[in-house]
CSV table of C-alpha atoms in Angstrom, one decimal:
chain,number,residue,atom,x,y,z
L,1,MET,CA,102.2,122.8,39.4
L,2,ILE,CA,105.6,121.7,40.6
L,3,GLU,CA,108.1,120.6,37.8
L,4,ARG,CA,111.3,118.8,39.0
L,5,LEU,CA,114.6,118.0,37.4
L,6,THR,CA,116.4,115.8,39.7
L,7,THR,CA,119.9,114.4,40.1
L,8,LEU,CA,121.0,111.8,42.8
L,9,LEU,CA,122.7,114.8,44.7
L,10,PHE,CA,120.5,118.1,43.7
L,11,CYS,CA,117.2,118.9,42.2
L,12,ALA,CA,115.7,122.0,41.0
L,13,LEU,CA,112.1,123.1,42.0
L,14,VAL,CA,110.0,125.7,39.9
L,15,PHE,CA,106.7,126.8,41.1
L,16,ALA,CA,104.4,127.9,38.7
L,17,SER,CA,103.3,131.7,38.7
L,18,PRO,CA,99.8,133.2,38.3
L,19,PHE,CA,101.7,135.8,35.9
L,20,PHE,CA,102.7,132.9,33.5
L,21,ALA,CA,101.0,129.9,32.0
L,22,SER,CA,103.7,127.7,33.1
L,23,ALA,CA,107.2,127.8,34.8
L,24,TRP,CA,110.0,125.7,33.8
L,25,THR,CA,113.8,125.3,34.2
L,26,GLU,CA,116.5,123.3,32.5
L,27,THR,CA,119.6,122.9,34.8
L,28,TRP,CA,122.9,120.7,34.1
L,29,ILE,CA,125.1,119.5,36.7
L,30,GLU,CA,128.9,120.0,35.0
L,31,SER,CA,131.0,119.1,38.1
L,32,ALA,CA,131.4,118.7,41.9
L,33,GLY,CA,133.7,118.5,44.5
L,34,ALA,CA,134.6,118.8,48.3
L,35,VAL,CA,137.3,119.9,50.8
L,36,VAL,CA,137.5,117.8,53.9
L,37,ASP,CA,139.3,119.4,56.8
L,38,ALA,CA,140.0,116.5,59.2
L,39,ARG,CA,143.2,117.4,61.0
L,40,GLU,CA,141.5,117.2,64.4
L,41,GLU,CA,139.7,114.4,66.1
L,42,GLY,CA,135.8,114.5,65.8
L,43,SER,CA,133.9,115.9,63.1
L,44,ALA,CA,135.5,117.1,60.0
L,45,ARG,CA,134.8,120.4,58.5
L,46,VAL,CA,133.6,119.9,55.0
L,47,SER,CA,133.1,122.7,52.1
L,48,LEU,CA,131.0,121.1,49.4
L,49,HIS,CA,130.6,122.9,45.9
L,50,VAL,CA,128.7,122.1,42.8
L,51,ASP,CA,129.0,123.8,39.5
L,52,LEU,CA,125.6,123.9,37.5
L,53,ARG,CA,124.1,125.4,34.4
L,54,ILE,CA,120.8,127.0,34.0
L,55,ARG,CA,120.1,126.9,30.6
L,56,GLY,CA,116.6,128.3,30.8
L,57,GLY,CA,113.8,129.5,33.5
L,58,TRP,CA,114.8,130.3,37.0
L,59,LEU,CA,115.9,128.4,40.0
L,60,THR,CA,113.9,128.3,43.5
L,61,GLY,CA,115.4,125.4,45.1
L,62,LEU,CA,118.1,123.1,45.3
L,63,GLU,CA,118.0,119.6,47.3
L,64,LEU,CA,121.3,118.1,48.2
L,65,THR,CA,120.8,114.4,49.1
L,66,GLY,CA,123.3,111.6,50.1
L,67,LEU,CA,125.1,113.7,52.5
L,68,ASP,CA,126.0,112.8,56.2
L,69,PRO,CA,122.9,111.9,58.0
L,70,ASP,CA,124.5,113.6,61.2
L,71,LEU,CA,125.8,116.7,59.5
L,72,SER,CA,125.5,120.2,61.1
L,73,LEU,CA,125.9,123.4,59.3
L,74,LEU,CA,128.7,125.8,60.3
L,75,GLU,CA,127.5,129.0,61.4
L,76,SER,CA,130.7,130.8,60.2
L,77,ALA,CA,130.1,130.3,56.6
L,78,ARG,CA,126.8,130.6,54.9
L,79,ALA,CA,125.6,128.6,52.0
L,80,VAL,CA,125.7,130.6,48.9
L,81,LEU,CA,125.2,130.5,45.1
L,82,ILE,CA,127.8,132.5,42.9
L,83,GLY,CA,127.3,133.4,39.5
L,84,GLU,CA,129.8,133.6,36.8
L,85,ASP,CA,129.4,137.4,36.9
L,86,GLY,CA,130.3,137.2,40.6
L,87,ARG,CA,126.8,138.0,41.9
L,88,ARG,CA,126.2,136.1,45.0
L,89,TYR,CA,122.6,134.5,46.1
L,90,PHE,CA,122.1,133.6,49.7
L,91,PRO,CA,119.3,131.1,50.0
L,92,SER,CA,117.6,129.8,53.2
L,93,VAL,CA,118.8,126.5,54.2
L,94,GLU,CA,116.8,123.6,55.6
L,95,VAL,CA,118.3,120.4,57.0
L,96,MET,CA,115.8,117.7,56.6
L,97,GLY,CA,117.6,114.7,58.2
L,98,SER,CA,118.8,111.6,56.6
L,99,GLY,CA,121.4,113.4,54.7
L,100,VAL,CA,119.3,116.0,53.0
L,101,VAL,CA,119.5,119.8,52.9
L,102,TRP,CA,117.3,122.1,50.9
L,103,LEU,CA,118.4,125.6,49.7
L,104,ARG,CA,115.8,127.8,48.9
L,105,PHE,CA,115.7,131.1,46.7
L,106,ASN,CA,112.9,133.8,46.9
L,107,ARG,CA,111.3,134.0,43.6
L,108,PRO,CA,112.0,137.7,42.9
L,109,ASN,CA,115.6,137.0,43.3
L,110,ALA,CA,116.2,133.7,42.2
L,111,PRO,CA,119.0,132.9,39.7
L,112,ARG,CA,118.2,132.6,36.1
L,113,ARG,CA,120.1,131.6,33.0
L,114,GLY,CA,123.9,131.4,33.3
L,115,ARG,CA,126.8,129.3,35.1
L,116,TYR,CA,126.9,129.2,39.1
L,117,ARG,CA,128.6,127.5,41.6
L,118,ALA,CA,126.7,126.4,44.7
L,119,GLU,CA,128.5,126.1,48.2
L,120,LEU,CA,127.7,124.5,51.4
L,121,HIS,CA,129.8,124.2,54.4
L,122,TYR,CA,129.0,121.8,57.3
L,123,GLU,CA,130.3,119.5,60.0
L,124,SER,CA,130.6,116.0,59.3
L,125,PRO,CA,131.1,113.2,62.0
L,126,LEU,CA,131.3,110.7,59.1
L,127,ALA,CA,134.2,112.2,57.5
L,128,GLY,CA,136.3,112.6,60.5
L,129,PRO,CA,139.2,110.2,61.6
L,130,ARG,CA,137.6,107.1,62.7
L,131,THR,CA,138.2,103.3,62.6
L,132,LEU,CA,137.5,101.7,59.0
L,133,ASP,CA,137.6,98.0,58.4
L,134,GLY,CA,140.2,97.7,61.5
L,135,ARG,CA,142.4,100.6,60.4
L,136,ARG,CA,142.4,104.3,61.5
L,137,GLY,CA,141.5,106.5,58.6
L,138,ILE,CA,139.7,109.4,57.0
L,139,GLU,CA,137.0,108.5,54.1
L,140,PHE,CA,134.7,110.8,52.1
L,141,THR,CA,132.2,109.9,49.5
L,142,LEU,CA,131.0,112.3,46.8
L,143,PRO,CA,127.5,111.0,45.8
L,144,GLY,CA,126.6,110.0,42.3
L,145,PHE,CA,124.7,112.1,39.9
L,146,VAL,CA,122.2,111.3,36.9
L,147,ASP,CA,124.4,113.7,34.8
L,148,ASP,CA,127.9,112.7,33.5
L,149,LEU,CA,130.2,115.2,35.4
L,150,GLU,CA,133.1,116.8,33.5
L,151,GLY,CA,135.1,116.7,36.7
L,152,ALA,CA,135.0,115.5,40.4
L,153,GLU,CA,137.5,116.4,42.8
L,154,ILE,CA,138.2,115.9,46.8
L,155,ARG,CA,140.8,117.4,48.8
L,156,ILE,CA,141.6,116.1,52.4
L,157,ILE,CA,143.4,118.1,54.5
L,158,ALA,CA,145.0,115.6,57.1
L,159,PRO,CA,147.4,115.3,60.0
L,160,PRO,CA,151.1,115.1,58.8
L,161,GLU,CA,151.5,111.6,59.6
L,162,ALA,CA,148.6,110.3,57.1
L,163,SER,CA,149.3,108.4,54.0
L,164,LEU,CA,147.7,106.6,50.9
L,165,PRO,CA,146.4,103.3,51.8
L,166,ARG,CA,148.5,100.2,50.9
L,167,ASP,CA,146.3,99.1,48.3
L,168,PHE,CA,146.0,102.5,46.4
L,169,ASP,CA,147.0,102.0,42.6
L,170,PRO,CA,148.8,105.0,41.3
L,171,ARG,CA,147.8,103.7,37.8
L,172,ALA,CA,144.0,104.0,38.7
L,173,ILE,CA,141.7,106.6,36.6
L,174,VAL,CA,141.8,108.7,39.9
L,175,ARG,CA,144.7,111.3,39.7
L,176,HIS,CA,146.2,112.1,42.8
L,177,HIS,CA,148.7,114.9,44.2
L,178,ILE,CA,150.2,115.0,48.1
L,179,GLU,CA,151.4,118.3,49.4
L,180,ASP,CA,153.1,118.4,52.6
L,181,ARG,CA,152.7,121.5,54.8
L,182,ASP,CA,153.9,122.8,58.3
L,183,GLY,CA,151.3,120.5,60.6
L,184,GLU,CA,149.1,119.2,58.2
L,185,LYS,CA,149.4,117.0,54.7
L,186,ILE,CA,146.9,117.8,51.7
L,187,PHE,CA,145.6,114.9,49.5
L,188,SER,CA,144.1,115.7,46.2
L,189,PHE,CA,142.2,113.3,44.5
L,190,ARG,CA,140.5,114.2,40.8
L,191,ARG,CA,138.7,112.2,38.2
L,192,ILE,CA,138.6,114.0,34.9
L,193,GLN,CA,135.0,112.4,34.3
L,194,LEU,CA,132.5,110.8,36.7
L,195,PRO,CA,129.8,108.6,34.7
L,196,ARG,CA,126.3,109.2,35.9
L,197,GLY,CA,125.0,107.2,39.0
L,198,ARG,CA,128.6,106.6,40.1
L,199,SER,CA,129.8,107.8,43.5
L,200,PHE,CA,133.2,108.9,44.2
L,201,THR,CA,134.9,107.7,47.5
L,202,VAL,CA,138.7,108.5,48.6
L,203,ARG,CA,140.3,107.5,51.8
L,204,VAL,CA,143.7,108.1,53.4
L,205,ASP,CA,145.0,106.0,56.4
L,206,LEU,CA,146.1,107.1,59.9
L,207,PRO,CA,148.8,105.5,62.1
L,208,SER,CA,147.0,103.3,64.7
L,209,GLU,CA,146.6,104.7,68.1
L,210,ARG,CA,149.3,103.7,70.5
L,211,PRO,CA,148.0,101.6,73.4
L,212,PRO,CA,148.5,103.4,76.8
L,213,LEU,CA,151.7,102.7,78.9
L,214,GLU,CA,151.3,100.9,82.4
L,215,ILE,CA,153.9,101.4,84.9
L,216,VAL,CA,154.7,98.3,86.8
L,217,GLU,CA,157.6,98.5,89.7
L,218,GLY,CA,159.3,101.2,87.8
L,219,ARG,CA,159.3,99.6,84.5
L,220,SER,CA,157.0,100.3,81.5
L,221,PHE,CA,155.2,97.8,79.3
L,222,GLY,CA,152.7,98.1,76.7
L,223,SER,CA,149.1,97.4,77.9
């Protein structure tokens, strides 16, 4: 028997054991966020995290959905589930396509009751610098959940010339902070609460690419 507890981003799978009459789990997603490193052209490096609470049973699988369909896992950073006691669980990872990734835990070492943070690191072409509605920019979306989140945060590490979109409303329910560092600019966006089923999208703008110069008879013209 398979019992599923599903969110739009995560679902927990629990398999019945011959040693028990039934197997079950109760999992609550509390908050989520991502750090998007988009300083270079091409794919961005994304570190996604989800904070969850297991109230009963054990967890044998987590399904992540709504991600970039063309993502590729970073070999330099393993997926991990970290308990509040510091214990680390390293799952096997399967990229299923269409933005779906499975994290699977062996039953003897499956996490049980407590609070945990799941982390997944990958490269995303969709989150890298690109042209959006005729303007250059960086955009990232955190998918919605069936649970109300107590917090959702996205940090974008961008080139130093990046800026907030012209139509960004500082009075909006999204709190933001900008930090200038040597050779980069960090934009932090946070929602104190994210209602169930609602995704969270943020964007920063980049300067338009200058056209190449054409040299004609010793004079320069914008082509």
